[in-house]
Coordinates of C-alpha atoms in Angstrom, one line a residue:
Chain A
X10 CA 58.6 89.8 116.8
X11 CA 57.5 86.5 118.1
X12 CA 56.1 83.3 116.6
X13 CA 53.9 82.6 119.6
X14 CA 56.4 80.4 121.5
X15 CA 58.3 83.4 122.7
X16 CA 61.3 82.9 120.5
X17 CA 63.0 85.9 118.8
X18 CA 63.1 86.2 115.0
X19 CA 66.8 86.4 114.4
X20 CA 66.4 87.3 110.7
X21 CA 63.5 89.1 109.2
X22 CA 63.2 89.9 105.5
X23 CA 60.3 92.2 104.4
X24 CA 59.5 92.8 100.8
X25 CA 63.2 92.5 99.7
X26 CA 63.9 93.2 96.0
X27 CA 67.4 92.8 94.4
X28 CA 68.5 93.8 91.0
X29 CA 71.6 93.0 89.0
X30 CA 71.5 95.8 86.4
X31 CA 68.3 95.1 84.5
X32 CA 67.9 91.6 85.9
X33 CA 65.8 91.2 88.9
X34 CA 67.3 88.5 91.1
X35 CA 64.9 88.6 94.0
X36 CA 61.2 89.5 94.0
X37 CA 59.4 90.6 97.2
X38 CA 61.0 88.2 99.6
X39 CA 59.5 87.8 103.0
X40 CA 61.1 85.4 105.4
X41 CA 61.4 85.0 109.2
X42 CA 64.2 82.8 110.7
X43 CA 64.0 82.2 114.4
X44 CA 66.8 81.5 116.8
X45 CA 68.0 78.0 116.6
X46 CA 65.9 77.3 113.4
X47 CA 67.5 75.4 110.6
X48 CA 66.3 76.5 107.2
X49 CA 67.2 74.7 103.9
X50 CA 66.7 76.6 100.7
X51 CA 66.6 74.7 97.4
X52 CA 65.6 75.4 93.9
X53 CA 67.0 75.4 90.3
X54 CA 70.2 77.2 89.5
X55 CA 69.7 80.9 89.0
X56 CA 66.6 81.0 91.2
X57 CA 68.2 83.5 93.6
X58 CA 69.0 81.2 96.5
X59 CA 72.6 82.4 96.9
X60 CA 71.7 86.0 96.3
X61 CA 69.1 85.7 99.1
X62 CA 71.6 84.5 101.7
X63 CA 74.3 86.9 100.4
X64 CA 71.9 89.8 101.1
X65 CA 71.6 88.7 104.7
X66 CA 75.3 89.5 105.4
X67 CA 75.3 92.2 102.8
X68 CA 77.7 90.6 100.4
X69 CA 75.0 91.8 98.1
X70 CA 73.0 95.0 98.7
X71 CA 69.3 94.8 98.3
X72 CA 67.5 97.7 96.6
X73 CA 64.2 97.9 98.4
X74 CA 62.6 96.2 101.4
X75 CA 63.9 95.6 104.9
X76 CA 66.4 93.1 106.3
X77 CA 66.7 93.0 110.1
X78 CA 69.3 90.7 111.6
X79 CA 69.3 90.3 115.4
X80 CA 67.5 93.6 115.8
X81 CA 69.8 95.6 113.5
X82 CA 68.5 96.9 110.3
X83 CA 70.7 96.5 107.3
X84 CA 71.3 99.8 105.5
X85 CA 74.2 101.9 104.3
X86 CA 75.6 102.4 107.8
X87 CA 78.9 100.6 107.5
X88 CA 79.4 100.3 111.2
X89 CA 76.2 98.3 111.6
X90 CA 77.2 96.1 108.7
X91 CA 80.5 95.2 110.3
X92 CA 78.6 94.5 113.5
X93 CA 76.2 92.2 111.7
X94 CA 78.9 90.4 109.7
X95 CA 80.8 89.6 112.9
X96 CA 77.7 87.7 114.1
X97 CA 77.1 85.8 110.8
X98 CA 79.4 83.0 109.7
X99 CA 79.5 82.0 106.1
X100 CA 80.7 79.0 104.3
X101 CA 81.2 79.3 100.5
X102 CA 80.9 76.8 97.7
X103 CA 84.6 77.3 96.8
X104 CA 85.8 77.4 100.5
X105 CA 87.6 80.7 100.0
X106 CA 90.3 79.8 102.5
X107 CA 93.3 82.1 102.7
X108 CA 95.9 80.2 100.6
X109 CA 98.9 82.1 102.1
X110 CA 98.0 81.1 105.6
X111 CA 98.2 77.8 107.4
X112 CA 95.0 76.1 108.5
X113 CA 95.6 77.4 112.1
X114 CA 96.3 80.9 110.9
X115 CA 93.2 80.8 108.7
X116 CA 91.2 80.2 111.9
X117 CA 93.0 82.8 114.1
X118 CA 93.1 85.7 111.7
X119 CA 89.5 86.9 112.3
X120 CA 89.6 86.5 116.1
X121 CA 93.0 88.2 116.4
X122 CA 92.7 91.0 113.9
X123 CA 89.0 91.8 114.1
X124 CA 88.3 90.9 117.7
X125 CA 91.7 91.7 119.2
X126 CA 92.0 88.3 121.0
X127 CA 95.6 87.3 121.9
X128 CA 97.4 84.8 119.8
X129 CA 97.4 82.1 122.4
X130 CA 93.7 82.5 123.1
X131 CA 92.9 82.5 119.4
X132 CA 94.9 79.4 118.8
X133 CA 93.2 77.6 121.7
X134 CA 89.9 78.6 120.2
X135 CA 90.9 77.5 116.7
X136 CA 92.2 74.1 118.0
X137 CA 88.9 73.5 119.8
X138 CA 86.9 74.1 116.6
X139 CA 89.4 72.2 114.4
X140 CA 88.8 69.2 116.8
X141 CA 85.1 69.7 116.3
X142 CA 85.4 69.4 112.6
X143 CA 87.9 66.5 113.2
X144 CA 91.0 67.8 111.6
X145 CA 93.2 69.1 114.4
X146 CA 96.2 67.2 113.0
X147 CA 96.1 69.4 109.8
X148 CA 96.5 72.7 111.7
X149 CA 100.0 73.3 110.4
X150 CA 99.3 72.6 106.8
X151 CA 98.4 75.0 104.0
X152 CA 94.9 74.8 102.4
X153 CA 96.4 73.6 99.0
X154 CA 97.7 70.5 100.9
X155 CA 94.2 69.4 101.9
X156 CA 91.4 67.6 100.1
X157 CA 88.2 69.5 99.2
X158 CA 86.3 68.0 102.1
X159 CA 89.0 68.9 104.6
X160 CA 89.2 72.5 103.2
X161 CA 85.5 72.9 103.6
X162 CA 85.7 71.7 107.2
X163 CA 88.5 74.2 107.9
X164 CA 86.2 76.9 106.4
X165 CA 83.5 75.9 108.8
X166 CA 85.9 75.9 111.7
X167 CA 87.2 79.4 110.6
X168 CA 83.6 80.7 110.7
X169 CA 82.9 79.1 114.1
X170 CA 86.0 80.8 115.6
X171 CA 84.1 84.1 115.3
X172 CA 81.4 82.6 117.6
X173 CA 78.6 83.5 115.2
X174 CA 75.0 83.5 116.1
X175 CA 74.0 82.6 112.6
X176 CA 75.6 80.3 110.0
X177 CA 75.0 80.7 106.3
X178 CA 76.0 77.8 104.0
X179 CA 76.1 78.6 100.2
X180 CA 76.1 75.2 98.5
X181 CA 78.9 73.9 100.8
X182 CA 79.1 70.5 99.1
X183 CA 78.5 71.4 95.4
X184 CA 82.3 71.6 94.6
X185 CA 83.2 68.4 96.4
X186 CA 83.8 64.9 95.1
X187 CA 81.0 62.5 96.2
X188 CA 83.1 60.7 98.8
X189 CA 83.8 63.9 100.6
X190 CA 80.3 65.2 100.8
X191 CA 79.4 63.1 103.8
X192 CA 82.3 64.3 106.0
X193 CA 81.2 67.9 105.5
X194 CA 77.5 67.1 106.0
X195 CA 78.3 65.2 109.2
X196 CA 80.0 68.3 110.6
X197 CA 77.0 70.4 109.6
X198 CA 74.6 68.0 111.3
X199 CA 76.6 68.1 114.5
X200 CA 76.5 71.9 114.3
X201 CA 72.8 71.8 113.9
X202 CA 72.5 69.7 117.0
X203 CA 74.2 72.4 119.0
X204 CA 71.2 74.7 118.3
X205 CA 72.9 77.0 115.8
X206 CA 70.7 79.1 113.7
X207 CA 71.5 77.9 110.2
X208 CA 70.4 78.8 106.6
X209 CA 71.7 76.3 104.1
X210 CA 71.5 76.5 100.3
X211 CA 71.9 72.9 99.3
X212 CA 70.6 70.1 97.1
X213 CA 71.4 67.5 99.6
X214 CA 67.9 66.3 100.3
X215 CA 69.0 63.7 102.8
X216 CA 70.6 66.4 104.9
X217 CA 67.6 68.6 104.6
X218 CA 65.3 65.8 105.8
X219 CA 67.6 65.2 108.8
X220 CA 68.1 68.7 110.1
X221 CA 65.7 71.2 108.5
X222 CA 62.9 72.8 110.5
X223 CA 61.8 74.6 107.4
X224 CA 62.2 74.0 103.7
X225 CA 62.1 76.9 101.2
X226 CA 61.8 76.4 97.5
X227 CA 62.8 79.2 95.2
X228 CA 62.2 79.8 91.5
X229 CA 63.0 82.8 89.3
X230 CA 63.7 85.0 92.3
X231 CA 60.6 84.2 94.3
X232 CA 59.9 82.0 97.3
X233 CA 57.5 79.6 95.8
X234 CA 56.9 77.3 98.7
X235 CA 57.7 77.3 102.4
X236 CA 56.9 74.2 104.5
X237 CA 58.1 71.8 107.1
X238 CA 60.2 69.0 105.6
X239 CA 57.5 66.4 106.2
X240 CA 55.0 68.4 104.2
X241 CA 57.6 69.6 101.6
X242 CA 58.7 66.1 100.7
X243 CA 55.5 64.2 100.9
X244 CA 52.9 66.7 99.9
X245 CA 54.4 69.7 98.0
X246 CA 51.7 72.1 96.9
X247 CA 53.4 74.0 94.1
X248 CA 53.7 72.4 90.6
X249 CA 57.3 73.6 90.2
X250 CA 58.2 72.2 93.5
X251 CA 56.8 68.9 92.5
X252 CA 58.7 68.9 89.2
X253 CA 61.9 69.9 90.9
X254 CA 61.6 67.3 93.6
X255 CA 60.8 64.6 91.1
X256 CA 63.9 65.5 89.1
X257 CA 66.2 65.7 92.1
X258 CA 64.9 62.6 93.9
X259 CA 65.1 60.4 90.9
X260 CA 68.8 60.2 91.3
Chain B
X26 CA 111.7 64.3 70.9
X27 CA 114.0 61.4 70.4
X28 CA 111.3 59.1 71.9
X29 CA 108.9 60.3 69.3
X30 CA 111.5 59.8 66.5
X31 CA 112.0 56.3 67.6
X32 CA 108.3 55.6 67.8
X33 CA 107.7 57.0 64.4
X34 CA 110.5 55.2 62.8
X35 CA 109.4 52.0 64.5
X36 CA 105.8 52.5 63.2
X37 CA 106.9 53.2 59.7
X38 CA 109.3 50.3 59.8
X39 CA 112.1 52.4 58.4
X40 CA 115.6 52.2 59.7
X41 CA 116.5 55.1 61.9
X42 CA 119.2 57.2 60.4
X43 CA 121.4 58.9 62.9
X44 CA 120.8 62.5 62.3
X45 CA 124.0 64.2 61.1
X46 CA 124.8 67.3 63.0
X47 CA 125.3 70.0 60.4
X48 CA 128.4 72.1 60.8
X49 CA 126.4 75.4 61.1
X50 CA 124.5 74.0 64.0
X51 CA 127.6 72.8 65.9
X52 CA 128.8 74.2 69.2
X53 CA 132.1 75.2 67.7
X54 CA 130.4 77.3 65.0
X55 CA 128.3 79.0 67.7
X56 CA 131.5 79.9 69.6
X57 CA 133.2 81.1 66.4
X58 CA 130.1 83.3 65.7
X59 CA 130.4 84.8 69.1
X60 CA 134.1 85.6 68.6
X61 CA 133.4 87.1 65.3
X62 CA 130.7 89.3 66.8
X63 CA 133.0 90.6 69.5
X64 CA 135.8 91.1 67.0
X65 CA 133.5 93.1 64.8
X66 CA 132.4 95.4 67.7
X67 CA 136.0 95.9 68.7
X68 CA 137.1 96.6 65.1
X69 CA 134.2 99.1 64.6
X70 CA 135.2 100.9 67.8
X71 CA 138.8 100.9 66.9
X72 CA 138.1 102.1 63.4
X73 CA 135.9 105.0 64.6
X74 CA 138.6 105.9 67.1
X75 CA 141.3 105.8 64.5
X76 CA 139.2 107.8 62.1
X77 CA 138.8 110.4 64.7
X78 CA 142.5 110.1 65.6
X79 CA 141.4 109.1 69.1
X80 CA 144.1 108.3 71.6
X81 CA 143.0 105.6 74.0
X82 CA 144.1 106.4 77.6
X83 CA 142.6 103.6 79.7
X84 CA 145.6 103.8 82.0
X85 CA 144.4 107.2 83.3
X86 CA 141.1 105.7 84.4
X87 CA 141.7 103.9 87.7
X88 CA 142.4 107.0 89.7
X89 CA 138.8 108.1 89.0
X90 CA 137.6 105.0 90.7
X91 CA 139.8 105.2 93.8
X92 CA 143.1 106.5 95.0
X93 CA 145.3 105.5 97.9
X94 CA 146.8 108.5 99.6
X95 CA 149.0 107.9 102.7
X96 CA 147.6 104.4 103.0
X97 CA 144.1 105.7 103.0
X98 CA 141.5 104.6 100.4
X99 CA 139.7 107.6 98.8
X100 CA 136.8 106.9 96.4
X101 CA 137.1 108.7 93.1
X102 CA 134.3 110.6 91.4
X103 CA 133.0 107.5 89.5
X104 CA 132.4 105.5 92.6
X105 CA 131.0 108.4 94.5
X106 CA 128.7 109.1 91.6
X107 CA 127.6 105.5 91.6
X108 CA 126.8 105.7 95.3
X109 CA 124.6 108.7 94.6
X110 CA 122.9 106.8 91.8
X111 CA 122.2 103.9 94.2
X112 CA 120.9 106.4 96.8
X113 CA 118.5 107.9 94.3
X114 CA 117.3 104.5 93.2
X115 CA 116.8 103.2 96.8
X116 CA 114.9 106.2 98.1
X117 CA 113.2 106.5 94.7
X118 CA 111.9 103.0 95.0
X119 CA 110.6 103.5 98.5
X120 CA 108.7 106.6 97.4
X121 CA 107.6 105.0 94.1
X122 CA 106.0 102.1 96.1
X123 CA 104.2 104.4 98.4
X124 CA 102.9 106.6 95.6
X125 CA 102.0 103.5 93.5
X126 CA 100.2 101.8 96.3
X127 CA 98.2 104.9 97.2
X128 CA 97.3 105.6 93.6
X129 CA 96.3 101.9 93.0
X130 CA 94.1 101.9 96.1
X131 CA 92.5 105.2 95.1
X132 CA 91.7 103.9 91.7
X133 CA 90.2 100.7 93.2
X134 CA 88.2 102.7 95.8
X135 CA 84.6 103.6 95.6
X136 CA 85.4 107.3 96.1
X137 CA 84.8 109.3 92.9
X138 CA 87.2 112.1 94.0
X139 CA 89.9 109.5 94.7
X140 CA 89.4 107.9 91.3
X141 CA 89.6 111.3 89.5
X142 CA 92.7 112.3 91.4
X143 CA 94.4 109.0 90.5
X144 CA 93.4 109.2 86.9
X145 CA 94.5 112.8 86.5
X146 CA 97.9 112.0 88.1
X147 CA 98.4 108.9 85.9
X148 CA 97.4 110.6 82.6
X149 CA 99.5 113.7 83.3
X150 CA 102.7 111.8 84.3
X151 CA 102.4 109.2 81.5
X152 CA 101.8 111.7 78.7
X153 CA 104.5 114.2 79.4
X154 CA 108.3 113.8 78.9
X155 CA 110.3 112.9 82.0
X156 CA 112.7 115.7 81.2
X157 CA 109.9 118.2 81.4
X158 CA 108.6 116.7 84.7
X159 CA 112.1 116.9 86.2
X160 CA 112.4 120.5 85.0
X161 CA 109.1 121.5 86.5
X162 CA 110.0 119.9 89.8
X163 CA 113.4 121.6 89.8
X164 CA 112.6 125.0 88.5
X165 CA 109.0 125.4 89.6
X166 CA 108.2 123.2 92.5
X167 CA 111.5 123.3 94.3
X168 CA 111.4 127.0 95.0
X169 CA 107.6 126.9 95.8
X170 CA 107.9 124.0 98.2
X171 CA 111.2 125.4 99.6
X172 CA 113.1 122.0 99.3
X173 CA 116.5 123.5 99.0
X174 CA 118.0 120.2 97.8
X175 CA 118.4 119.2 94.2
X176 CA 119.0 115.6 95.2
X177 CA 115.6 115.2 96.9
X178 CA 113.8 117.2 94.3
X179 CA 115.2 114.8 91.7
X180 CA 114.3 111.7 93.8
X181 CA 110.7 113.1 94.2
X182 CA 110.4 113.8 90.4
X183 CA 111.6 110.3 89.6
X184 CA 109.3 108.7 92.2
X185 CA 106.3 110.5 90.8
X186 CA 107.2 109.3 87.3
X187 CA 107.8 105.7 88.2
X188 CA 104.9 105.7 90.7
X189 CA 102.5 106.0 87.8
X190 CA 103.8 102.7 86.3
X191 CA 104.1 101.0 89.7
X192 CA 100.5 101.8 90.5
X193 CA 99.3 99.9 87.4
X194 CA 101.5 96.9 88.4
X195 CA 100.1 97.0 92.0
X196 CA 96.5 97.4 90.7
X197 CA 96.9 94.4 88.5
X198 CA 98.3 92.4 91.3
X199 CA 95.5 93.4 93.7
X200 CA 92.9 92.6 91.0
X201 CA 94.3 89.2 90.4
X202 CA 93.3 88.1 93.9
X203 CA 89.9 86.4 93.6
X204 CA 86.8 88.2 94.9
X205 CA 86.1 85.3 97.2
X206 CA 89.1 86.4 99.4
X207 CA 87.4 89.7 100.0
X208 CA 84.1 88.1 100.8
X209 CA 85.7 85.5 103.2
X210 CA 87.6 88.3 104.9
X211 CA 84.5 90.4 105.5
X212 CA 82.7 87.3 106.9
X213 CA 85.4 86.9 109.6
X214 CA 85.0 90.6 110.5
X215 CA 88.0 92.2 108.8
X216 CA 87.7 95.8 107.7
X217 CA 88.8 96.8 104.2
X218 CA 92.2 98.1 105.4
X219 CA 92.8 94.9 107.4
X220 CA 91.8 92.8 104.4
X221 CA 94.4 94.6 102.3
X222 CA 97.1 94.1 104.9
X223 CA 96.5 90.5 106.0
X224 CA 94.8 88.9 103.0
X225 CA 95.1 90.7 99.7
X226 CA 98.7 92.2 99.7
X227 CA 100.4 89.0 101.0
X228 CA 98.9 87.2 98.0
X229 CA 99.4 90.0 95.5
X230 CA 103.0 91.0 96.3
X231 CA 104.7 87.9 95.0
X232 CA 102.9 88.5 91.7
X233 CA 104.0 92.1 91.6
X234 CA 107.7 91.5 92.3
X235 CA 109.0 90.6 88.8
X236 CA 107.4 93.6 87.1
X237 CA 108.4 95.9 90.0
X238 CA 112.0 94.8 89.4
X239 CA 111.7 96.5 86.1
X240 CA 110.7 99.7 87.9
X241 CA 113.8 99.5 90.1
X242 CA 116.0 99.0 87.1
X243 CA 114.3 102.0 85.4
X244 CA 115.0 104.1 88.5
X245 CA 118.7 103.3 88.2
X246 CA 118.7 104.2 84.5
X247 CA 116.4 107.2 84.6
X248 CA 118.4 108.7 87.5
X249 CA 120.9 109.7 84.7
X250 CA 118.4 112.4 83.7
X251 CA 119.1 114.2 87.0
X252 CA 122.5 115.1 85.7
X253 CA 120.5 117.8 83.9
X254 CA 119.6 119.5 87.2
X255 CA 123.0 119.4 89.1
X256 CA 122.6 116.2 91.0
X257 CA 126.0 114.6 91.4
X258 CA 125.1 111.1 90.3
X259 CA 127.1 108.9 88.0
X260 CA 126.3 110.5 84.7
X261 CA 127.0 114.0 86.1
X262 CA 130.4 112.9 87.4
X263 CA 131.1 111.3 84.0
X264 CA 130.3 114.4 82.1
X265 CA 132.4 116.5 84.4
X266 CA 135.3 114.1 84.1
X267 CA 135.0 114.2 80.3
X268 CA 135.1 117.9 80.4
X269 CA 138.3 117.7 82.5
X270 CA 140.1 114.9 80.7
X271 CA 138.6 114.6 77.2
X272 CA 138.5 110.8 77.5
X273 CA 134.9 110.6 76.3
X274 CA 135.2 107.1 74.8
X275 CA 136.7 105.5 77.9
X276 CA 134.4 107.2 80.3
X277 CA 131.1 106.6 78.5
X278 CA 132.0 103.0 78.0
X279 CA 133.0 102.7 81.7
X280 CA 129.8 104.2 83.1
X281 CA 127.7 102.2 80.6
X282 CA 129.3 99.1 82.1
X283 CA 128.8 100.3 85.6
X284 CA 125.1 100.8 85.0
X285 CA 124.9 97.3 83.5
X286 CA 126.6 95.8 86.6
X287 CA 124.2 97.6 89.0
X288 CA 121.0 96.7 87.1
X289 CA 121.9 93.1 86.4
X290 CA 122.9 92.6 90.0
X291 CA 119.6 94.1 91.2
X292 CA 117.6 91.8 88.8
X293 CA 119.5 88.8 90.0
X294 CA 118.9 89.7 93.7
X295 CA 115.2 90.1 93.2
X296 CA 115.1 86.8 91.3
X297 CA 116.6 85.1 94.4
X298 CA 114.1 86.9 96.7
X299 CA 111.2 85.8 94.4
X300 CA 112.2 82.2 94.5
X301 CA 112.5 82.4 98.3
X302 CA 109.0 83.9 98.6
X303 CA 107.7 81.3 96.2
X304 CA 109.1 78.5 98.3
X305 CA 107.4 79.8 101.4
X306 CA 104.0 78.6 100.2

C-alpha cells in the first residue's frame, strides 16, 4: 500500500462496521493513515469517533470489514492483538493512571512486566519521557496528588515508554480545566514534531490547525468529510461539517 | 449542633435556656443500667444452676488449661484444642482464598465451561447444610481420595464452604476496579494475568479485607462443627472434658469466652492491617 510518495500505510480500515447490540456505531469506515501522519477526528458526541480509534487497538471488536495495523490484520488471534497493542500507545479522556502506583512506577510497569526490561533501564527510560512532558520532579508522587493536566502528561509519558509506533488520543483534554489544556496540547504538539503517527479525537481546533495533516469529520457513525486542514476549515463541503464548524468556532 | 442552637436562638431573639440534662440520659444512669444488666445475667445463671442443683466447680478448671509437672509447662486439653482450632482457621483461610480467587476469576472469565463450573460449585455449597457437606467429605470423599487424616478432610470441607462466600467478596472487589484500568493495562502491553497481578488485585484487595475478616471469623466459629468428625479442636476437647468431669456450665462458658477472645483479636488485627494498607496510598 502506498500513497505515491512511497510511504507505508500504517493503519488501514476497509469497510469496518461496528455494532453495540442493535445500535450501529460505525458504518462502512474506510481510512488510511500513513507513517508520520497526524490525523484529527472531530464530530458531535455519539458520532463514533472514540469507537473508531478504540477499534484500532481492539479495545472494541469490529464486526465486519478489515483493520490492518503495521501489516498485521486484526482478528481473533490474541497473540497478534498483544503484538499490535504493544505498538499502539493510547491516551484516555480520564487518564486511567494506576492509582496505587507512583508516577514513576506507572511508567515502568509496561516496560518491565510486558517487555522484560530491567528496573534501572525502565526507570531511565521513564525519566527521559517524564522530562519530555516536563514533570520529572513529580516522579515519586501518586496520581491523586497531581493536577489533571499533570496526570494527563504522565499518561502520555506512560504510553511513550512503550516506544509505540502509533499514538491514539481519545479526547485527551475534554476532562481538563481550561488552564490545563494548553500544557497537554503543548506536549502533544512537540510529540507531533518528532514525526509520531498520531490519531487524535479532539475538539481543540487550534491544535488541529497547528498539527493535523488530515481532518476527519464524523457524524452518526460515518466519515462524512476527509480533507486537509486548510480545506476543512476554509471550505468544508458537507453541510453537517459546516454546521458543526460554525457552532464550534463561534466560541 | 450547639452552634446551630445558638444561631437559631439568636435569630428568634429568645434567650437560650441551658438544656437540663435529664437523669435518664446521664452517664451515671448509663452505668447503673450496665450493672443491672450484668447482675440480671448472673442472677439468671445462678438461678438456673440452683434450680438444677448445680454445683459450681470453677476451681477444677485451671488444670485443663495447663499444668506444671516437675517445673515443666504442659498445655491442657483446652489450650491444645484452641491451637488445633487456630490451625484449622489458618490453613482453612489459605485454602479459602485460593478457592475463592479461582472461582471468582472463573466466573468473570469468558469461558462458558469455567462459568458453569463456578456457578455449580457456588449453588451446591450455598444451598446445602454445612454439616451435610462435612459428612460427605468425611464419610464419602475421605475414603475415595485416600486422605487418611480427619483434620485435613475437615479443613478442606470448611475451605470449600467458606470459599463460596469468599469468591463473591473477591468478585465484587475485582468488579469495583474501573474498566479503564483494564484498558490502560492492555495498552501498555500487559496480559490478562499480569493485569490481575499488578493492577487489579492491588486495588481490589484493600476493599476486600473487611468482609474477608468476616470469613476468617466464620472459619474459627465453624471449625466447631468438625467436633462431629473426630477432629480434636476446641469444641471436641470441651465435649470430652464435660463427659469426664460433668462441669458442663463452666466448660461451655469457658470455651465460649475463648472463641470470643480469638475472634475479637483477629478482627482487631485485621483492622490494624487495613489502616496500614490505607495509609500506604
